[in-house]
Tab-separated table of C-alpha atoms and ligand atoms in Angstrom:
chain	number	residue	atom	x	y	z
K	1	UNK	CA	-126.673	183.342	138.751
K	2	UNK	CA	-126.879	179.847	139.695
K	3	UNK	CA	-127.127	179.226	143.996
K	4	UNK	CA	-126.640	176.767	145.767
K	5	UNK	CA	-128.881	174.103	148.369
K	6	UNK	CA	-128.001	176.474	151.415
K	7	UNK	CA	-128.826	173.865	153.788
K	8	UNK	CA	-125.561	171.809	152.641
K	9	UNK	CA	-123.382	174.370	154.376
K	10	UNK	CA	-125.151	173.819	157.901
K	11	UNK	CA	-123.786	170.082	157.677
K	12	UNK	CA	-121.371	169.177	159.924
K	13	UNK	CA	-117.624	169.332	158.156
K	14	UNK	CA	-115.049	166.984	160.314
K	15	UNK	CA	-117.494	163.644	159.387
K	16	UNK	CA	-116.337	161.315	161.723
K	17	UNK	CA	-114.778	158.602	159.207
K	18	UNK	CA	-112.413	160.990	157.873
K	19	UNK	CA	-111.370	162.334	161.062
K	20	UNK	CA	-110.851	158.717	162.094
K	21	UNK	CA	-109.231	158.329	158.554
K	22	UNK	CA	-106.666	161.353	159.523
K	23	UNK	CA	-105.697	159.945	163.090
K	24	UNK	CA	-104.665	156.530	162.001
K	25	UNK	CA	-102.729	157.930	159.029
K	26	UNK	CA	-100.992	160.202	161.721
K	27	UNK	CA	-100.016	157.730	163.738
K	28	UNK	CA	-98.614	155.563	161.035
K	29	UNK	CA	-96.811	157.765	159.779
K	30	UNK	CA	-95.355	158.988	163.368
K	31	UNK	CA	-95.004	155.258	164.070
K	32	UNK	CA	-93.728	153.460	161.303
K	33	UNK	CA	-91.227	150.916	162.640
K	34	UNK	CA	-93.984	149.653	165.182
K	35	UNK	CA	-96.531	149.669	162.826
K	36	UNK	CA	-94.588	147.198	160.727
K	37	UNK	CA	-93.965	144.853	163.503
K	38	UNK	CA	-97.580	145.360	164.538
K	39	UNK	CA	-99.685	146.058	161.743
K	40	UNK	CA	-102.766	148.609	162.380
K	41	UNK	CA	-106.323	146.700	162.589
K	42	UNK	CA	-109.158	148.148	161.718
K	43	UNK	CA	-112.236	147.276	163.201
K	44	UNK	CA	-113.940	150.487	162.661
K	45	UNK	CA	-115.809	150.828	159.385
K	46	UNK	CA	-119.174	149.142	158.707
K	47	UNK	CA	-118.034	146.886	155.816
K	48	UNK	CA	-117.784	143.031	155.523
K	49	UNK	CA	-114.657	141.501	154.438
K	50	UNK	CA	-115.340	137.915	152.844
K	51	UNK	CA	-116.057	137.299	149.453
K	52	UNK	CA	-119.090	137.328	148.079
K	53	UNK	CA	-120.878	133.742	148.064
K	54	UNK	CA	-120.446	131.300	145.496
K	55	UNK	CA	-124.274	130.366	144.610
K	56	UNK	CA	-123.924	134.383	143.572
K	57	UNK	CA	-120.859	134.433	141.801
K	58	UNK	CA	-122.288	131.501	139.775
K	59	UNK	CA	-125.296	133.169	138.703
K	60	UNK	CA	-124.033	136.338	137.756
K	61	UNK	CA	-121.554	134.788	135.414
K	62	UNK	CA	-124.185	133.297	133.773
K	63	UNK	CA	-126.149	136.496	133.783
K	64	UNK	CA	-123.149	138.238	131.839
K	65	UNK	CA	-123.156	135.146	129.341
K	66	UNK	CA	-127.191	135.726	129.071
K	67	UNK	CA	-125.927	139.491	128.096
K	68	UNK	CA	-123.792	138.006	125.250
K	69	UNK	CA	-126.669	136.711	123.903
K	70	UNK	CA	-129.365	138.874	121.612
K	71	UNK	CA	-132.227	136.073	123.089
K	72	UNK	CA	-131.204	136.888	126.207
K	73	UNK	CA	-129.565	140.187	126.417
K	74	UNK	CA	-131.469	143.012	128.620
K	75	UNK	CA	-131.837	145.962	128.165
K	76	UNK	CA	-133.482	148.525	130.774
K	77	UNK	CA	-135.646	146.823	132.913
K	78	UNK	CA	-138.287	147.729	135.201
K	79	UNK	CA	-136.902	150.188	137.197
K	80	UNK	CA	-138.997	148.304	140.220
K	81	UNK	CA	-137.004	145.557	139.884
K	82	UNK	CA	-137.521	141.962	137.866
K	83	UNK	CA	-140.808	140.313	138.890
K	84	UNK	CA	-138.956	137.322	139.727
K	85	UNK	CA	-136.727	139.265	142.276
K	86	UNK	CA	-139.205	141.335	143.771
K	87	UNK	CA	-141.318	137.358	144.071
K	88	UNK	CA	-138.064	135.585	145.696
K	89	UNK	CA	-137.992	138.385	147.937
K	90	UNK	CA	-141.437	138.396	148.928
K	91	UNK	CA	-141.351	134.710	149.678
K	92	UNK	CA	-138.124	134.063	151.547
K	93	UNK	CA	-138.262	137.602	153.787
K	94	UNK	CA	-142.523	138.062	154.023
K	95	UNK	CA	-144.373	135.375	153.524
K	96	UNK	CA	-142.278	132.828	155.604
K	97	UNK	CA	-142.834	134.600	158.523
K	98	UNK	CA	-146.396	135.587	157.824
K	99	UNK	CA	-145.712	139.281	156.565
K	100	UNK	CA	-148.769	140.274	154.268
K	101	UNK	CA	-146.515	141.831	151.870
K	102	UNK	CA	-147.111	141.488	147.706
K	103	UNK	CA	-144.316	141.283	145.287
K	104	UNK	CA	-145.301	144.572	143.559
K	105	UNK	CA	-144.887	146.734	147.444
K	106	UNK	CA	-141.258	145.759	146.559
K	107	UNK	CA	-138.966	148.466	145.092
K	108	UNK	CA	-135.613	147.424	144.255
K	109	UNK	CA	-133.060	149.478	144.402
K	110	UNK	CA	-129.147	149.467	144.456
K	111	UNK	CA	-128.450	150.380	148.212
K	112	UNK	CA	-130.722	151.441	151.163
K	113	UNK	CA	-128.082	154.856	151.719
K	114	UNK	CA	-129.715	155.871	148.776
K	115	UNK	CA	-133.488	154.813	149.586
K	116	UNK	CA	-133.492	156.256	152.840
K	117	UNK	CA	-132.298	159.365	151.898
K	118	UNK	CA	-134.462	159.675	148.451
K	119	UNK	CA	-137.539	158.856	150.295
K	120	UNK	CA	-137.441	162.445	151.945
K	121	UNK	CA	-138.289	163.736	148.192
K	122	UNK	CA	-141.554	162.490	148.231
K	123	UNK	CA	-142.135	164.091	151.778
K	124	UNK	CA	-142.890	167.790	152.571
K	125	UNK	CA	-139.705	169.531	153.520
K	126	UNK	CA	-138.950	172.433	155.568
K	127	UNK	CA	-139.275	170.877	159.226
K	128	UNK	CA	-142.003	170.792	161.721
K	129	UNK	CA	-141.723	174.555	162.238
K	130	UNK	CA	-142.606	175.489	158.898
K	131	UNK	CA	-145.585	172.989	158.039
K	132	UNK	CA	-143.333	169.984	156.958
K	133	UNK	CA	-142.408	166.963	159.033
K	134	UNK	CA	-141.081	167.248	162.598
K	135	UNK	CA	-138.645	164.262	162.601
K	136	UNK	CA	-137.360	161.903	165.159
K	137	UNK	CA	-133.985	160.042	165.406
K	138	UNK	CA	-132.624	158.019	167.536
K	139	UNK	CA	-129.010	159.167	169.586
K	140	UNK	CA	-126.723	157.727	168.621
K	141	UNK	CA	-127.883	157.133	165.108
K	142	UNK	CA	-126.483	155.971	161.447
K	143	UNK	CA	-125.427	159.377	160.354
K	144	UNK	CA	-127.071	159.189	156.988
K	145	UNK	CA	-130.756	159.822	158.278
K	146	UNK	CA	-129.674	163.332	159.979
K	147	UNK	CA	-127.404	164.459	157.026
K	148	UNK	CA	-130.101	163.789	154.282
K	149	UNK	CA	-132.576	165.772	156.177
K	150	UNK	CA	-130.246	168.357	156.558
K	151	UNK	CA	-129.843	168.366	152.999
K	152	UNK	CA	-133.651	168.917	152.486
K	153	UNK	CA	-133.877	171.269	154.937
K	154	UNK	CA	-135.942	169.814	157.658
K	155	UNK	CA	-133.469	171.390	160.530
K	156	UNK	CA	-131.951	174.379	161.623
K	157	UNK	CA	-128.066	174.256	162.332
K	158	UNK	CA	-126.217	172.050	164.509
K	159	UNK	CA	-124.831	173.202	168.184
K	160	UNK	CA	-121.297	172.315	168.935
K	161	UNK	CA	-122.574	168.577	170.491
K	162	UNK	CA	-123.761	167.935	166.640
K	163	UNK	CA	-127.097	168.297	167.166
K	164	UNK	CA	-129.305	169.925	165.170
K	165	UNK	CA	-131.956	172.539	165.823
K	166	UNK	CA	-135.313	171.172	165.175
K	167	UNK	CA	-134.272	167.533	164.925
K	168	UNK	CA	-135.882	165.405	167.902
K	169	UNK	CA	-133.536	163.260	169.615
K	170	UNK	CA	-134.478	159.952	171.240
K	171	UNK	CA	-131.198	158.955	173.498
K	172	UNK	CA	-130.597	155.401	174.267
K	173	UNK	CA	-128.341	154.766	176.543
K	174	UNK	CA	-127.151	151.663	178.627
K	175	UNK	CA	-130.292	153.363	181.090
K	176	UNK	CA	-133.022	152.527	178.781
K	177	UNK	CA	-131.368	149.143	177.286
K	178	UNK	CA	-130.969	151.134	173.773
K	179	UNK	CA	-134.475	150.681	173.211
K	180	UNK	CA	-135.497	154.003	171.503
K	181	UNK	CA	-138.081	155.997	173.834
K	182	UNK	CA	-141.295	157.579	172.772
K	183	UNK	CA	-140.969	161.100	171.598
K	184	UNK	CA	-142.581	163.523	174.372
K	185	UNK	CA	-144.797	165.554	171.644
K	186	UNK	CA	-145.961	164.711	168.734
K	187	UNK	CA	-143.081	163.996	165.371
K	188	UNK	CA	-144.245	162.965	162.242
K	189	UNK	CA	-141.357	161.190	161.066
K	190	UNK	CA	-139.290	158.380	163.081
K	191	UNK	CA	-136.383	156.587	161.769
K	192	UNK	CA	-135.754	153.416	163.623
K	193	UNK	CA	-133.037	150.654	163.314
K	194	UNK	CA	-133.138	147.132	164.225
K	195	UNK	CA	-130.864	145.732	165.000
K	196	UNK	CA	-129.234	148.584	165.451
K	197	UNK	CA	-126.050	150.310	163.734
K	198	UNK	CA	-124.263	151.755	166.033
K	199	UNK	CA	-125.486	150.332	169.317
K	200	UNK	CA	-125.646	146.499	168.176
K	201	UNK	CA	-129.369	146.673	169.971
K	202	UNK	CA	-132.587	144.707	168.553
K	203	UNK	CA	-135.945	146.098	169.207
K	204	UNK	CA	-138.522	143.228	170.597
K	205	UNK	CA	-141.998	143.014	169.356
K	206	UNK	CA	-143.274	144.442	172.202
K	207	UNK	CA	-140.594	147.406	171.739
K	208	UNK	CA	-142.122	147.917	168.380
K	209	UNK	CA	-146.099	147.578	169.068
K	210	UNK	CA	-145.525	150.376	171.165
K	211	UNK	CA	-143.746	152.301	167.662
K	212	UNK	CA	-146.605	151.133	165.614
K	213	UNK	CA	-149.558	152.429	167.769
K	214	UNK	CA	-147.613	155.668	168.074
K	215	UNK	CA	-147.602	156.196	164.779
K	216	UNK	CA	-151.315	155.094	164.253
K	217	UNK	CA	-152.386	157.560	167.067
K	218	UNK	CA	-150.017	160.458	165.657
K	219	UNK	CA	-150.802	160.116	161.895
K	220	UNK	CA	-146.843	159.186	161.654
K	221	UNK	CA	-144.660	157.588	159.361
K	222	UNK	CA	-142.329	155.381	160.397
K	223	UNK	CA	-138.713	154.661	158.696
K	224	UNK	CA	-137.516	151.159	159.392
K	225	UNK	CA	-134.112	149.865	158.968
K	226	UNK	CA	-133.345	146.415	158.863
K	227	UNK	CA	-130.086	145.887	156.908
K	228	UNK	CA	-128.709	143.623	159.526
K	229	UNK	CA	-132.079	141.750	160.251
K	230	UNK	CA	-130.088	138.365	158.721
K	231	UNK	CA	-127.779	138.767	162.100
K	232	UNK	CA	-130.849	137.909	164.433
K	233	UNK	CA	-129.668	134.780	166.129
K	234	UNK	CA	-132.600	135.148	168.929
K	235	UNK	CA	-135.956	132.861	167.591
K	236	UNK	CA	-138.447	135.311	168.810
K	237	UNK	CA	-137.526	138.583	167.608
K	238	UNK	CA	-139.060	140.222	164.784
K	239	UNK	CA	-136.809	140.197	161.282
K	240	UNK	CA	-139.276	142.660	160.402
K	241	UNK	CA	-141.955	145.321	161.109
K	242	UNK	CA	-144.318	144.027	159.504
K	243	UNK	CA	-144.873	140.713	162.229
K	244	UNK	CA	-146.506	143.808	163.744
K	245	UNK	CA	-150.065	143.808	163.515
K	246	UNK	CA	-150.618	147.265	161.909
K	247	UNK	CA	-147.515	148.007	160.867
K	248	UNK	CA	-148.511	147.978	157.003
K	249	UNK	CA	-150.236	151.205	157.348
K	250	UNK	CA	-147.959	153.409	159.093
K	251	UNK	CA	-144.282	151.916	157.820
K	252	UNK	CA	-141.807	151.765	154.977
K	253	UNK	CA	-138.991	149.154	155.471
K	254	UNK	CA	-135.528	149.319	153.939
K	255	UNK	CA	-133.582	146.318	153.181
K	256	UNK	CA	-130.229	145.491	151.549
K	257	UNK	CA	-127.769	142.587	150.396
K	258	UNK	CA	-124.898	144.797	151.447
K	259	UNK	CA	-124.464	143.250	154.807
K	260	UNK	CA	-125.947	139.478	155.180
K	261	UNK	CA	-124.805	139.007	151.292
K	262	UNK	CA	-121.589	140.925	151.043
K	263	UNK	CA	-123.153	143.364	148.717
K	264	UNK	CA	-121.752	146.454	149.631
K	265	UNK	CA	-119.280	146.889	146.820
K	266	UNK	CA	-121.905	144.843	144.052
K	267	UNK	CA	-125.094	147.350	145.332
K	268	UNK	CA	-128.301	145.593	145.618
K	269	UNK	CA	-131.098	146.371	147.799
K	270	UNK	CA	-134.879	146.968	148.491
K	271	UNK	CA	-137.349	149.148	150.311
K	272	UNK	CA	-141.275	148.157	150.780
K	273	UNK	CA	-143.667	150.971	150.835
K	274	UNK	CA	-146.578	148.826	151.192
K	275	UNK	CA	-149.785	149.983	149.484
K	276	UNK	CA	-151.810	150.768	152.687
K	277	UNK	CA	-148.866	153.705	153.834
K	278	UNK	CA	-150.423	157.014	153.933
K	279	UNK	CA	-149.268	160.615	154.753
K	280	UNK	CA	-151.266	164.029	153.877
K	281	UNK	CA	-151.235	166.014	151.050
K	282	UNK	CA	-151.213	170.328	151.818
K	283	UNK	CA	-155.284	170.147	151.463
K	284	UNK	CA	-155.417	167.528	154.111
K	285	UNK	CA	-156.576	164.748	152.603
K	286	UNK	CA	-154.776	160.892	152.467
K	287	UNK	CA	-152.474	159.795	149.613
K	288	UNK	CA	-150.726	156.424	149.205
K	289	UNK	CA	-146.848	156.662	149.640
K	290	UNK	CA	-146.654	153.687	146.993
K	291	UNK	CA	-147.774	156.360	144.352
K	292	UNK	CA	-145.570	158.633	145.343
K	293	UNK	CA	-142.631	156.541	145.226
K	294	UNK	CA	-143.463	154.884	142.378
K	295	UNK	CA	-143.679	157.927	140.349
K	296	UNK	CA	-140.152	159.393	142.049
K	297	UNK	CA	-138.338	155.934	141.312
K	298	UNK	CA	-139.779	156.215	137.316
K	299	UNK	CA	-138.941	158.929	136.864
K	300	UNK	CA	-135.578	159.510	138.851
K	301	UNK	CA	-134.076	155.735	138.758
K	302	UNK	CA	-133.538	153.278	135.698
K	303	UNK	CA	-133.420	150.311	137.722
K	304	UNK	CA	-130.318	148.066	139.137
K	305	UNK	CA	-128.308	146.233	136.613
K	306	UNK	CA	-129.557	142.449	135.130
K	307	UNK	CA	-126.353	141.121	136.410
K	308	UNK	CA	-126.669	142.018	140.171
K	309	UNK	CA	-130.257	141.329	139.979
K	310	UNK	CA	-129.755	137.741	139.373
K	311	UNK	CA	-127.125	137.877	142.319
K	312	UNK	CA	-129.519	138.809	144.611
K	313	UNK	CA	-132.058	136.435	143.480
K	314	UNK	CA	-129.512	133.274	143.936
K	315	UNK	CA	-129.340	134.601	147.730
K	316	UNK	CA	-132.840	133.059	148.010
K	317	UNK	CA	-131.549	129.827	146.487
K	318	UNK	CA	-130.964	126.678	148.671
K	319	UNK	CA	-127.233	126.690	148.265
K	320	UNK	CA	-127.146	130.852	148.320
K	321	UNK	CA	-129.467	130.723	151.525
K	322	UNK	CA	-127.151	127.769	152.779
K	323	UNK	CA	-123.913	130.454	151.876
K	324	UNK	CA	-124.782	133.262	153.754
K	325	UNK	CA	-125.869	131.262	156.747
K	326	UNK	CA	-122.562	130.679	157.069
K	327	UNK	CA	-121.579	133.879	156.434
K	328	UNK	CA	-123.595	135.415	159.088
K	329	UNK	CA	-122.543	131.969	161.423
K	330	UNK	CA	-118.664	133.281	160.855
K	331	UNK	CA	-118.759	137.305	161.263
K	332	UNK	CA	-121.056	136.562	164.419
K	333	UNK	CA	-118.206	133.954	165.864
K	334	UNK	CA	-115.885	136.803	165.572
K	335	UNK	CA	-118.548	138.463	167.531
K	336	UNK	CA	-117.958	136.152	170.307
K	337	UNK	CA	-114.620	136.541	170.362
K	338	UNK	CA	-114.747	140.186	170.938
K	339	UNK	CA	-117.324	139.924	173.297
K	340	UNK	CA	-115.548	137.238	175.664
K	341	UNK	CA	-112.330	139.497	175.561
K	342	UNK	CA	-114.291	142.683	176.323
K	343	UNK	CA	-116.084	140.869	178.894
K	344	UNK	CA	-113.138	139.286	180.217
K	345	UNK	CA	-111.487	142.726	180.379
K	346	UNK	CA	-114.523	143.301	182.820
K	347	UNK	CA	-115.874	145.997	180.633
K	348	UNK	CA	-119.212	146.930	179.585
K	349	UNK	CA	-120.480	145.461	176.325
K	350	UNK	CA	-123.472	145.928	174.463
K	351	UNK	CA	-124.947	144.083	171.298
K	352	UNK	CA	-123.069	141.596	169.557
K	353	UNK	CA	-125.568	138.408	169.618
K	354	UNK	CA	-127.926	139.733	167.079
K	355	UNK	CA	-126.034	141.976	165.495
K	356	UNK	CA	-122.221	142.064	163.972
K	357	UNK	CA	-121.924	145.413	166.746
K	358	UNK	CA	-120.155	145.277	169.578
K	359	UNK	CA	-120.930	148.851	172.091
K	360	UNK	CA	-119.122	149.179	174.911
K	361	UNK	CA	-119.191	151.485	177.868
K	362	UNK	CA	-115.206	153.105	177.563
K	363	UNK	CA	-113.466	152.206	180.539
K	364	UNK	CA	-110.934	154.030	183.079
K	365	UNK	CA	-113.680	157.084	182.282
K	366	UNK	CA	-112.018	157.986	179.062
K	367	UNK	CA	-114.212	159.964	176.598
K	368	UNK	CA	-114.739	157.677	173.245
K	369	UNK	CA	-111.862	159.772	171.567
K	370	UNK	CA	-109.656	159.148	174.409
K	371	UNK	CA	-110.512	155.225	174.268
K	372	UNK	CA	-109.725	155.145	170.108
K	373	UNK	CA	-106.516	156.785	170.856
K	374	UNK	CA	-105.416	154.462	173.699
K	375	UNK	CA	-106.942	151.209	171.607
K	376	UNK	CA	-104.675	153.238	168.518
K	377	UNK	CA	-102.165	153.821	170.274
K	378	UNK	CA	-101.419	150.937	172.812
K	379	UNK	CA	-102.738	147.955	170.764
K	380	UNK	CA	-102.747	149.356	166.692
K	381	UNK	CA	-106.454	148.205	167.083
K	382	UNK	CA	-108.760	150.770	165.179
K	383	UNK	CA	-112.622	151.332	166.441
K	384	UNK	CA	-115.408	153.472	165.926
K	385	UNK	CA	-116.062	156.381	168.991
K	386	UNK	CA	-119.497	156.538	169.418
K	387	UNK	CA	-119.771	160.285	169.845
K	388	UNK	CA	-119.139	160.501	165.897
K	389	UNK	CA	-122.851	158.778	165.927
K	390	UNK	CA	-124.501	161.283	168.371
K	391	UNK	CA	-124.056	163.150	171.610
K	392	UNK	CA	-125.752	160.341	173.538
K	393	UNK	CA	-122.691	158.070	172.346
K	394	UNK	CA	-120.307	159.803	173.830
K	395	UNK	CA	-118.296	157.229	176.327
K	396	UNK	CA	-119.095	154.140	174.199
K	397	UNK	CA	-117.030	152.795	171.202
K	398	UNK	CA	-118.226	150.353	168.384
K	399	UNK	CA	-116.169	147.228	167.277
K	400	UNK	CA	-117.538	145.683	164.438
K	401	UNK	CA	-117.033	142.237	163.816
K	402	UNK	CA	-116.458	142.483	159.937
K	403	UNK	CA	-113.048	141.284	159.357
K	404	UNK	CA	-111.287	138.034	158.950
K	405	UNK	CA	-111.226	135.886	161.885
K	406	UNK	CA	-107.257	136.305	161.604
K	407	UNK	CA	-107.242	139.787	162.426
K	408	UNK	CA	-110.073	139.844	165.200
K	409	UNK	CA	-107.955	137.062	167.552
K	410	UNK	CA	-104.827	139.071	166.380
K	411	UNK	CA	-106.684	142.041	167.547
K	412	UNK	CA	-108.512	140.461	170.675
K	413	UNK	CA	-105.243	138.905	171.777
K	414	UNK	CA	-103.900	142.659	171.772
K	415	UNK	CA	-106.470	144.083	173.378
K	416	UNK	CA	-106.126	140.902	176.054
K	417	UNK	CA	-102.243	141.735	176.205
K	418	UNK	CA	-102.342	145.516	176.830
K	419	UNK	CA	-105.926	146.129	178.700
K	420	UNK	CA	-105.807	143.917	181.764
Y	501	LIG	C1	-124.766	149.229	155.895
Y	501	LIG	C2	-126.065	149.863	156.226
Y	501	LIG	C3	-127.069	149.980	155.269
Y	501	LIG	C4	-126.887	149.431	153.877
Y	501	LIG	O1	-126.641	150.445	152.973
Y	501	LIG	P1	-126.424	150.081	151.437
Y	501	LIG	O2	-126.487	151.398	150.768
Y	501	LIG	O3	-127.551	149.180	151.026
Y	501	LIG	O4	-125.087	149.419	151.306
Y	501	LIG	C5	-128.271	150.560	155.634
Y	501	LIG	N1	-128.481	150.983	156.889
Y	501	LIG	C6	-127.550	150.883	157.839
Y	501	LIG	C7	-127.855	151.350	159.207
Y	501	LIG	C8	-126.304	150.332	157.530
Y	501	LIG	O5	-125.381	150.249	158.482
């Protein structure tokens, strides 16, 4: 009799993309004339919108041509990555901002969904309660870090807020600036994202001292996030957690093209488990992490295609570097524009400048469901509500700013129109 992963049925069922999937279709449908006259927007989903860079393009044609060649065809390759990948990488995102990190800490990888949520196989599961990791999220909180340990699980079920039993929650909140409190006890796992997806927050250097000499004095791991560190516009804030003195013992940091690239439908990205990560074996004593995942990876992953490799390598060129500069420079003007309209509205607005996130506080006291359906329904303008990211978002609502700048002043000039 073959059974099932149990712990798949405790996951929550109404995800909150297809529910916001289900309303919009709804109120096409219901509202078809209109919608023709005023097409529906979306500025909901986290995906960008221009094409992909032309110093990429360029060198992945010529990576299919090197495939049409038997000198120069590939076969399976490391499944690490290519040395000279995991080198540009090392280079352009470590070592120019003084990061001791070595080209062989680098794990490439196509997309950090997938790295974040395989890294729990190389960690005890179970939860705190039963001799596994106690683990700490942040509220609100990219969904994928709670589901995955779900999936492995490391929680009980979830109450009728979302929340799930054994799970400790960190809320940030307009009160704390988003800046991700210390747990009370003792966790052995934190996830933490910077900037931030949902909340459009960046965590300081100070802000993430404070993380690393937690998890030096608690024996804990920490899970760092930095997809969107290319949409830091502030000079002093840390692109990674490794600026942190320390840091290389006590975290793993995920990275991806998806977002400063444009990767997200060509999959390319990385995660650094750097050699000097340790957690504890069942007999208590000290094994590296790089081991571990270097084993799972070999075993479990054949690598990410020779074509897409060579992509992500010509983001490190001059011209590719040059490309997504403006890239960023152009999703982060749309930013702006959201920002000054929100602001002009005289709402409540949150992130933004270093990240491609607007939050904002929901006005006239509507619930972040109520605020979707009035943005839906008055302007055909389509956001995220922030309670589908946690309880603690409840009464905020994310705009993301990945979309051409045609549709965010169409949008903005909506929102203008119908909100004041
Ligand atoms: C978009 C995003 C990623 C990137 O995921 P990929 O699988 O590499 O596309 C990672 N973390 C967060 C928080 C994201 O929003």
């Amino acid at each position: 009799m073959a059974r099932i992963n149990d712990h798949y049925l405790k996951l929550k069922a109404g995800y909150l993309f297809p529910e916001i999937g289900r309303r919009v279709s709804a109120f096409g449908e219901a509202n078809a004339s209109a919608c023709k006259d005023k097409p529906i927007i979306k500025l909901g989903i986290g995906d960008v919108t221009e094409p992909l860079p032309e110093a990429i393009r360029i060198a992945m044609h010529k990576a299919v041509d090197d495939m049409g060649n038997r000198d120069s065809f590939h076969g399976y390759g490391p499944e690490q990555g290519y040395a000279w990948l995991r080198e540009a990488i090392v280079e352009n995102d470590y070592r120019s901002r003084g990061c001791d990190i070595a080209a062989d800490e680098v794990f490439v990888s196509d997309g950090s969904k997938c790295d974040s949520g395989n890294f729990l196989d190389i960690l005890a599961a179970g939860g705190g309660s039963s001799g596994g990791n106690t683990i700490a999220v942040c509220d609100p909180v990219y969904p994928v870090y709670v589901d995955t340990n779900v999936m492995v699980g490391n929680t009980g079920g979830a109450n009728d807020a979302g929340e799930y039993a054994g799970l400790v929650y960190l809320p940030v909140t307009a009160e704390n600036n988003f800046t991700p409190p210390l747990p009370e006890g003792k966790v052995d796992v934190i996830y933490l994202c910077s900037p931030n997806n949902p909340t459009g927050a960046v965590m300081t250097k100070a802000d993430l001292a404070k993380w690393v000499e937690y998890a030096k004095a608690n024996d804990a791991l920490i899970l760092y996030d930095a997809a969107y560190h290319a949409f830091i516009t502030e000079n002093d804030l840390p692109r990674s957690i490794y600026e942190i003195e320390g840091a290389r013992d006590v975290a793993v940091e995920f990275r991806s093209f998806s977002k400063n690239a444009g990767f997200t439908g060509t999959r390319c990205a990385f995660t650094v488990v750097p050699k000097s990560v340790t957690a504890k074996s069942a007999d208590g004593s000290d094994v590296d992490l790089h081991r571990l995942w270097n084993r799972r990876q070999s075993t479990k992953f054949n690598g990410v295609s020779y074509i897409v490799q060579r992509g992500a390598e010509a983001a490190y060129s001059e011209e590719g570097k040059r490309q997504i500069a403006d890239l960023i420079a152009f999703y982060m003007a749309n930013a702006r524009i959201v920002l000054d309209t929100v602001a002009g509205l005289g709402m409540q607005a949150f992130g933004g400048v270093n990240a491609p996130y607007i939050w904002l506080k929901t006005p006239d006291g509507l619930d972040s469901w109520g605020f979707f359906d009035k943005l839906l329904g008055e302007c055909h303008v389509v956001g995220t509500p922030g309670s589908g990211f946690g309880a603690a978002g409840e009464g905020y609502f994310r705009i993301s700013a990945f979309n051409s700048r045609e549709n965010v002043e169409e949008a903005m000039g909506r929102v203008k129109a119908s909100l004041k």
